[in-house]
Coordinates of C-alpha atoms and ligand atoms in Angstrom, one line a residue:
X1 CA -19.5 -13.0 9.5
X2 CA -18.0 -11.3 12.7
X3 CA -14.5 -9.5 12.2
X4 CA -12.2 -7.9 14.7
X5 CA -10.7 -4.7 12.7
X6 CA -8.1 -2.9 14.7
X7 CA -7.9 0.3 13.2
X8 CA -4.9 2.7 13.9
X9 CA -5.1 6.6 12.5
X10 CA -2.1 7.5 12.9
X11 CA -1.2 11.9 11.9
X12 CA -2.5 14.0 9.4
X13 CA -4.7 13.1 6.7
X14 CA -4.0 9.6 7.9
X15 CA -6.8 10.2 10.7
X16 CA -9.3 12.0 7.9
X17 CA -8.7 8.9 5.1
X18 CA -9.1 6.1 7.3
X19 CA -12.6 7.2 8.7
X20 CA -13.7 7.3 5.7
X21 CA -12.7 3.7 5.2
X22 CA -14.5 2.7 8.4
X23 CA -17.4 4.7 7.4
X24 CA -17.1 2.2 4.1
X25 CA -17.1 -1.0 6.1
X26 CA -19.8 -0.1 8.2
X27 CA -22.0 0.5 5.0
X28 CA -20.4 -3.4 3.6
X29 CA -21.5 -4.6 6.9
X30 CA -24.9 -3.5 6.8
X31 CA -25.6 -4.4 2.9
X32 CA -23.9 -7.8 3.3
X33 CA -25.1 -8.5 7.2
X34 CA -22.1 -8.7 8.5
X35 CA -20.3 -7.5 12.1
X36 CA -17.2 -5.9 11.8
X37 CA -16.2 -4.2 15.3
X38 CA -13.8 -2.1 15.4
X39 CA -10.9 -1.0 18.4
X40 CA -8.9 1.7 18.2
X41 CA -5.3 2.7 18.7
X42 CA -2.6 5.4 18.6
X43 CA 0.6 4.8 16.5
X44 CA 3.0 7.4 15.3
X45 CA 3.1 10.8 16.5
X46 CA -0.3 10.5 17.8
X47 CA 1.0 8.2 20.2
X48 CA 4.2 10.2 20.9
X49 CA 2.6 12.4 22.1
X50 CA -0.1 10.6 24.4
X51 CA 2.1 7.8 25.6
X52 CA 6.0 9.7 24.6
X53 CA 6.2 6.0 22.2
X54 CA 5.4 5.6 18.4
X55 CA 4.1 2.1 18.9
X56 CA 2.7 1.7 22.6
X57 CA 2.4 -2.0 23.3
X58 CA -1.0 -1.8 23.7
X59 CA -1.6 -0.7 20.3
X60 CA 0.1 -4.2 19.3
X61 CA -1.8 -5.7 21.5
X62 CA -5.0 -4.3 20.2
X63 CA -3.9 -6.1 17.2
X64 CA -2.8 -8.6 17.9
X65 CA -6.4 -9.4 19.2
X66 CA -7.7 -8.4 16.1
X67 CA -8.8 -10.3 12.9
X68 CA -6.8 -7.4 10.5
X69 CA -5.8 -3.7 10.9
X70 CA -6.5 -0.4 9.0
X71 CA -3.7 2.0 9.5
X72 CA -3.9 5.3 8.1
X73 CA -0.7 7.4 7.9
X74 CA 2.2 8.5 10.3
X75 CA 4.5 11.4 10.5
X76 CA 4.6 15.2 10.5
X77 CA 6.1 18.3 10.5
X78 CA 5.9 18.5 14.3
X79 CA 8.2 15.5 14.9
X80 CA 10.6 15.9 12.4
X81 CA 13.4 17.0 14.8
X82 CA 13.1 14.0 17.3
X83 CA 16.1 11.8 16.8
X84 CA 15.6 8.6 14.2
X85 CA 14.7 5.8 16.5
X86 CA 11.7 8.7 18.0
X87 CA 10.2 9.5 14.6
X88 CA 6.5 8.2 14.1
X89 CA 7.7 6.0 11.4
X90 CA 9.7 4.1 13.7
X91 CA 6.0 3.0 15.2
X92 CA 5.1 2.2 11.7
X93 CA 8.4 -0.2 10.9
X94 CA 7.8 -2.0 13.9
X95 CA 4.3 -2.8 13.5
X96 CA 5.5 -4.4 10.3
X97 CA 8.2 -5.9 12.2
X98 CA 6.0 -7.2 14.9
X99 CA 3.3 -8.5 12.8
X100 CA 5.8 -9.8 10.6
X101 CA 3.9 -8.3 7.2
X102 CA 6.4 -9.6 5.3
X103 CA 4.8 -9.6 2.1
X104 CA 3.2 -5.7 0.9
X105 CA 0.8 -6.2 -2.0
X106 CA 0.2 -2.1 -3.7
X107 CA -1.6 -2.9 -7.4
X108 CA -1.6 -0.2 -9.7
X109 CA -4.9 0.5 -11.8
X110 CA -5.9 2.6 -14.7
X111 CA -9.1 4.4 -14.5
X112 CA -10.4 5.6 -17.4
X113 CA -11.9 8.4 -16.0
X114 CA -8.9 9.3 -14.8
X115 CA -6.9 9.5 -17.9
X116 CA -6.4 13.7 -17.8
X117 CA -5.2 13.5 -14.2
X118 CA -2.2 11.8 -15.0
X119 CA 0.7 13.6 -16.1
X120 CA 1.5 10.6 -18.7
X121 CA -0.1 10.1 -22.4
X122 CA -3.4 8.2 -22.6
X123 CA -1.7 5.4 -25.0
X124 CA 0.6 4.8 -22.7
X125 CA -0.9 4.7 -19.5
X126 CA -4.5 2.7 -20.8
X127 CA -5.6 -0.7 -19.3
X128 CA -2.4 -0.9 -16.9
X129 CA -2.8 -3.2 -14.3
X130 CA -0.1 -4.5 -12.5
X131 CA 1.3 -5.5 -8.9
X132 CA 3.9 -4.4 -6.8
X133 CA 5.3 -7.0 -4.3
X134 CA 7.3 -5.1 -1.9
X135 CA 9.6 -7.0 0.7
X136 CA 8.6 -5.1 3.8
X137 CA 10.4 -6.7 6.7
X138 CA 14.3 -6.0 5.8
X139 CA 17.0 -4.7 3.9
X140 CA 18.2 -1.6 4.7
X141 CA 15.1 -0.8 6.4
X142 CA 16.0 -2.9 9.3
X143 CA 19.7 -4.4 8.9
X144 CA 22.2 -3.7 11.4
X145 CA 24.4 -1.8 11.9
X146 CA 22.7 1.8 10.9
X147 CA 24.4 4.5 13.0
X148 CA 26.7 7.5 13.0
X149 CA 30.0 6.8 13.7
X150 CA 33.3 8.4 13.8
X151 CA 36.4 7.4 11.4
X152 CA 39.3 8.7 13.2
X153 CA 38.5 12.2 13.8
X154 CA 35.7 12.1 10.8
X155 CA 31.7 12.1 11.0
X156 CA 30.7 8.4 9.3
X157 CA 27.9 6.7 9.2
X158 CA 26.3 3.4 7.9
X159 CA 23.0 1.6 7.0
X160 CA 22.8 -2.3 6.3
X161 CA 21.1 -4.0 3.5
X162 CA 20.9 -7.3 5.1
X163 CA 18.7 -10.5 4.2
X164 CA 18.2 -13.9 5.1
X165 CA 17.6 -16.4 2.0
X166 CA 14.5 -17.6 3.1
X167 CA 13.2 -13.8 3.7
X168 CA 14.1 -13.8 -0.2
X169 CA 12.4 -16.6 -1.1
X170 CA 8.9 -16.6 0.3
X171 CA 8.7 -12.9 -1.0
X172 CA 9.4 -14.5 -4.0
X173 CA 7.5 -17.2 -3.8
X174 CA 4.4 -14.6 -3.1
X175 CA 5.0 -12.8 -5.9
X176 CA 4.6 -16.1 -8.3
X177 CA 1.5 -17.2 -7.0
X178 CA 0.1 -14.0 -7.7
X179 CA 1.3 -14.3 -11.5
X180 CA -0.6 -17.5 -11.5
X181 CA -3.8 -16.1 -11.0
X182 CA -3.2 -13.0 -13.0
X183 CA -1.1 -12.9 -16.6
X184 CA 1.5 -15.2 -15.8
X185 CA 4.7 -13.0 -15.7
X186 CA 6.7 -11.8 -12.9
X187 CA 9.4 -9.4 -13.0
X188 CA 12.2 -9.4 -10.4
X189 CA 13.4 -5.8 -9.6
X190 CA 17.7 -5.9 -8.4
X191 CA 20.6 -4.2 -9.0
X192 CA 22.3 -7.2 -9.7
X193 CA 25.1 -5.4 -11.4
X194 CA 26.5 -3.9 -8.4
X195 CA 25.1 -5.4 -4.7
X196 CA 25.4 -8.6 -3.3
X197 CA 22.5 -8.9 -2.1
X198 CA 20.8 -8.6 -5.1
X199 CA 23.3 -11.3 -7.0
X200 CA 21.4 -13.7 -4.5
X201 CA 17.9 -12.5 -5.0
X202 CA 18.6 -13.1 -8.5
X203 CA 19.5 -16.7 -7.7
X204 CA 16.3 -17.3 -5.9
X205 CA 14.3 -15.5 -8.5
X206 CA 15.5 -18.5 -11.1
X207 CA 15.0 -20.8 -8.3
X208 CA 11.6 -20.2 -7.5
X209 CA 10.6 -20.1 -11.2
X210 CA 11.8 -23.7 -11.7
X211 CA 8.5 -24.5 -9.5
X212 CA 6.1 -22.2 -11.5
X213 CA 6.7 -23.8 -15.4
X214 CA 3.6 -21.4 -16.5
X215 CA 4.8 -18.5 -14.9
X216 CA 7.3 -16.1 -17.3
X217 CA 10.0 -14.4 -14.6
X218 CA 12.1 -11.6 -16.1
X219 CA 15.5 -10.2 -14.1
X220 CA 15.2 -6.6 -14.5
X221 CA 17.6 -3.9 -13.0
X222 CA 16.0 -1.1 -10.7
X223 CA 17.3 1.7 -12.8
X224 CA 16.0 0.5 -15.6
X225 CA 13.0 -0.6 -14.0
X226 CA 12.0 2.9 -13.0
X227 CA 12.6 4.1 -16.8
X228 CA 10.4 1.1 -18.3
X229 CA 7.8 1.9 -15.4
X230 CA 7.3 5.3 -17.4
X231 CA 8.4 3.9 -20.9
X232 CA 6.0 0.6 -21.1
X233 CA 4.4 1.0 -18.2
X234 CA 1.6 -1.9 -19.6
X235 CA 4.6 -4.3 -19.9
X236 CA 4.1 -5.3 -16.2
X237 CA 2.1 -7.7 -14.6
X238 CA 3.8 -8.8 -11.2
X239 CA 6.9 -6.7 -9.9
X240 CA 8.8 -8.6 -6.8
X241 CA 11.6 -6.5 -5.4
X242 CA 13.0 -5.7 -1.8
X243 CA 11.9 -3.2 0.6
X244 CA 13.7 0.0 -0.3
X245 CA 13.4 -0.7 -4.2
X246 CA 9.6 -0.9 -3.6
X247 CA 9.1 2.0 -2.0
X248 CA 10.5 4.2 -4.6
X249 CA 8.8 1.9 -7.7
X250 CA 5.1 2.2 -6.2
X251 CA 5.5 6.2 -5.5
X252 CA 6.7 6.5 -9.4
X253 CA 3.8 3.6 -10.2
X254 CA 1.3 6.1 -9.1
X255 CA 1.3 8.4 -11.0
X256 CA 0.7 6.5 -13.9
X257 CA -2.8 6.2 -12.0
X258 CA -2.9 10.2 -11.7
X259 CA -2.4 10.5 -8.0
X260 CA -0.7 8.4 -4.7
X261 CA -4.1 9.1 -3.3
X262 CA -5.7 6.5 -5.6
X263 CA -2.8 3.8 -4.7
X264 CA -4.3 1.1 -1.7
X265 CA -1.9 -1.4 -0.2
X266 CA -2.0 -4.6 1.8
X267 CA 1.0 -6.0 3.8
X268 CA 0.4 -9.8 4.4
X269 CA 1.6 -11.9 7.5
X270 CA 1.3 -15.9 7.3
X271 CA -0.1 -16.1 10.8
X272 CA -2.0 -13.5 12.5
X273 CA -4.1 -10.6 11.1
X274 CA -2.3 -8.9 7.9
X275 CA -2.3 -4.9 7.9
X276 CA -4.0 -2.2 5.5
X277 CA -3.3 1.1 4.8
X278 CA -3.1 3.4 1.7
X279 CA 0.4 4.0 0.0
X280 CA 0.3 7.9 0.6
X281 CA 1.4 9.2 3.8
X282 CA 0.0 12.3 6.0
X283 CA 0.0 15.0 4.5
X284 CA 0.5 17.5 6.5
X285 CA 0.2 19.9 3.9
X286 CA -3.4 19.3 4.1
X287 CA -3.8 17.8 7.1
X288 CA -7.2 18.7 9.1
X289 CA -8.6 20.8 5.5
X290 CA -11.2 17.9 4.9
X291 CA -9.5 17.9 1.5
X292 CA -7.3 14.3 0.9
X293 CA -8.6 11.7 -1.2
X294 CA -9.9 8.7 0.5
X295 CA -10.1 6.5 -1.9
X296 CA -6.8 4.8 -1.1
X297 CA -7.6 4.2 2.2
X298 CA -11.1 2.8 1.2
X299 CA -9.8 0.6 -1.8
X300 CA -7.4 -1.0 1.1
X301 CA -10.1 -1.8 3.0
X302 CA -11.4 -3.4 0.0
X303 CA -8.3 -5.5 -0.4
X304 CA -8.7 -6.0 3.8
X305 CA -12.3 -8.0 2.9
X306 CA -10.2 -9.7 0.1
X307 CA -7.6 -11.1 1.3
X308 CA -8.2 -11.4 5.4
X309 CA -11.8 -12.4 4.9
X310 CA -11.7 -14.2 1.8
X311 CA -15.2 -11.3 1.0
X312 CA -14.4 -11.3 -2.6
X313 CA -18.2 -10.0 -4.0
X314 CA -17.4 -7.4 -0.8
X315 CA -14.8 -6.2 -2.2
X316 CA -16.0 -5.8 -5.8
X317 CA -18.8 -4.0 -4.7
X318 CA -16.5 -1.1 -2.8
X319 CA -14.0 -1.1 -6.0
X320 CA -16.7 -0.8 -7.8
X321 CA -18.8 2.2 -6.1
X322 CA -14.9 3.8 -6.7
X323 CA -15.2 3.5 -10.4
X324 CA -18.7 4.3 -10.6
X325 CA -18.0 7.5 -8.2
X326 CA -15.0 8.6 -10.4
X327 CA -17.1 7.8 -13.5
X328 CA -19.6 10.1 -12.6
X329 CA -17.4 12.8 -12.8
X330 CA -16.6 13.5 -9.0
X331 CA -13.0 14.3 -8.2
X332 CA -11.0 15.1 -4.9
X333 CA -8.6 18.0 -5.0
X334 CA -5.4 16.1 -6.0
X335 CA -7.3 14.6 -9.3
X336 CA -9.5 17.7 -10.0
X337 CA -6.7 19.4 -11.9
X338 CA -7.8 22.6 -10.5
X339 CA -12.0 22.7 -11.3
X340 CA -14.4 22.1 -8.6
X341 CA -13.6 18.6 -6.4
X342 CA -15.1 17.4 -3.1
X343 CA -14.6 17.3 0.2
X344 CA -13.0 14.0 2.1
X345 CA -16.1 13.4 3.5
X346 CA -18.3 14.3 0.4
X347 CA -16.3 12.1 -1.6
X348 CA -16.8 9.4 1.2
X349 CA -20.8 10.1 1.0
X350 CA -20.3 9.4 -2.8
X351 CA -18.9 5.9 -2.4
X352 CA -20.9 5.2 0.4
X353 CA -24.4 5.9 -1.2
X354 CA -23.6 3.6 -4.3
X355 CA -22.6 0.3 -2.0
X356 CA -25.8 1.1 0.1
X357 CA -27.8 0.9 -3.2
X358 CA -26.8 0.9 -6.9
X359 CA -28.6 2.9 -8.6
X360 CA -27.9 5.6 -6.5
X361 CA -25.5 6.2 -9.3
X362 CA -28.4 7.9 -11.0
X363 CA -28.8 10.4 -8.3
X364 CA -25.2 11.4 -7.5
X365 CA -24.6 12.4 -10.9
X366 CA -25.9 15.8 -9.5
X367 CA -26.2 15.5 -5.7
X368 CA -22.1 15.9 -5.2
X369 CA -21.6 18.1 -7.6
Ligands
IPM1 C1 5.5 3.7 2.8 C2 6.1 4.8 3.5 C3 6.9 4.3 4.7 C4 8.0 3.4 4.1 C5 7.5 5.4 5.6 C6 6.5 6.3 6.2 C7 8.3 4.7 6.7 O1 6.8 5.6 2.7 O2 4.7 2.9 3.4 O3 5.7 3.6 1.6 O4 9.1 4.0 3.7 O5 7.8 2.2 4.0
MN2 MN1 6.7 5.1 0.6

């Protein structure tokens, strides 16, 4: 198989994470005999500060051209004073807006191996394994107007949760045929109780259902939704909910994981190539130390195979190198709970040996550590 794979950096750790994840590919490619090629380009404040822009319109280009895209992470310290519509997210929102990734897939896994880095008790965190489906291309992410304004002589200002029903419904509609495939239940995240917005997302939820007789839905209110995610967090299987909600639920969700830098994420278009990139952002904290966990990045790339090249046994393979990695003891910094971890690019060695053969498992039992 050829594949295009426009792959975009971005700041911070963002650059460190997502070379690991090519590094990954290229070691998929060469086991499985494919060609991925790769083409690069700036977003964020990488690209502010080459081309003054935080999404140049060649970098769309680049992938638009492309048969998917690894993005890595935007934003820093350095940029933080440049006015709103400057920032290097802006670069990131409208690459989701351009591409039109409508629908952003992060799963949430428990590892075993894993159980002491999370802050939560073993009984409650074991065997979790659900889905959130995160609207990614409105509310009050994008809705008009969002400005300061004066009110007579007073300082104002307004944001707009804003969607279109059929924005609603194919986000919904996403989220039950992933339930079909998995256990069957979907829970739709709203605050029904108080926005507008969310009485009609409700409506659509019940809607939608109608079509999917196997498929259990569930209304459930954000507040509550963020208690029960800590309370029962094996209760869930598929969490739907719009953009803003889900960005909140899936930084709270990983932690029942032990770190966001476990926490991969795809963000699906219906035509054109759909975009990767870990839930975590840059950093900057630890930006340049050689010292963020890349196994975010590289389980997204796992999901890229997945879901943009249909390379299911691909993707096993990298998921499971992860578990067999983590199993073996080796840790990055933010799971290490203070003993010895690796490097980035240790950790990405790791992975890397055990796709290019097996039972290298039996070896880096000792040679990481
Ligand atoms: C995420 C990030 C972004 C978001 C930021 C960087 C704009 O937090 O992907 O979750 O809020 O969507
Ligand atoms: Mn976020």
């Amino acid at each position: 198989m050829i594949k295009k794979v426009a792959v975009l950096p971005g700041d911070g750790v963002g650059k460190e994470v997502t070379k690991g994840a090519v590094d990954v590919l290229k070691v998929v490619a060469q086991r499985f005999n494919h060609q991925f090629e790769f083409t690069y380009g700036l977003i964020g404040g990488a690209a502010i500060d080459e081309e003054g822009t935080p999404l140049p319109i060649h970098t769309v280009e680049t992938c638009k051209q492309a048969d998917a895209v690894l993005l890595g992470a935007v934003g820093g310290t350095k940029w933080d004073e440049l006015p709103s519509h400057m920032r290097p997210e802006r670069g990131l929102l409208a690459i989701r807006k351009e591409l039109d990734l409508y629908a952003n897939l992060r799963p949430v896994t428990y590892y075993d191996s894993l159980v002491d880095s999370s802050p939560l008790k073993k009984e409650y965190i074991e065997g979790v394994d659900f889905i959130i489906v995160r609207e990614l291309t409105g509310g009050l992410y994008f809705g008009k107007p969002s400005e300061r304004r004066t009110e007579g002589s007073k300082e104002a200002v307004v944001d707009t949760l804003f969607y279109k029903r059929d924005e609603i419904e194919r986000i919904i509609r996403q989220a039950f045929e992933m339930a079909v495939n998995r256990r069957k239940k979907v829970t739709s995240v709203d605050k029904a109780n108080v926005l507008e917005s969310s009485c009609l997302w409700r409506e659509i939820a019940a809607e939608v259902a109608k079509e999917y007789p196997d498929v259990e839905l569930e209304h459930m209110l954000v507040d509550s939704a963020a208690m029960q995610l800590i309370r029962n967090p094996q209760h869930f299987d598929v969490v739907v909910t719009e953009n803003m909600f889900g960005d909140i639920l899936s930084d709270e969700a990983s932690m029942l994981t032990g770190s966001l830098g476990m926490l991969p994420s795809a963000s699906l278009t219906v035509n054109g190539p759909s975009l990767y990139e870990p839930v975590h952002g840059s950093a900057p904290d630890i930006a340049g130390q050689n010292k963020a966990n890349p196994i975010a990045a590289i389980l997204s790339a796992a999901m890229m195979l997945r879901y943009s090249f249909g390379l299911e046994e691909e993707a096993k393979v990298i998921e499971q190198a992860v578990e067999n990695v983590l199993n073996a003891g080796h840790r990055t910094a933010d799971l290490a709970n203070g003993l010895h971890y690796l490097s980035t690019e240790k950790m990405v060695e790791a992975i890397v040996d055990v796709i290019a053969d097996d039972s290298a498992i039996v070896n880096i039992m000792t040679a990481y550590s």
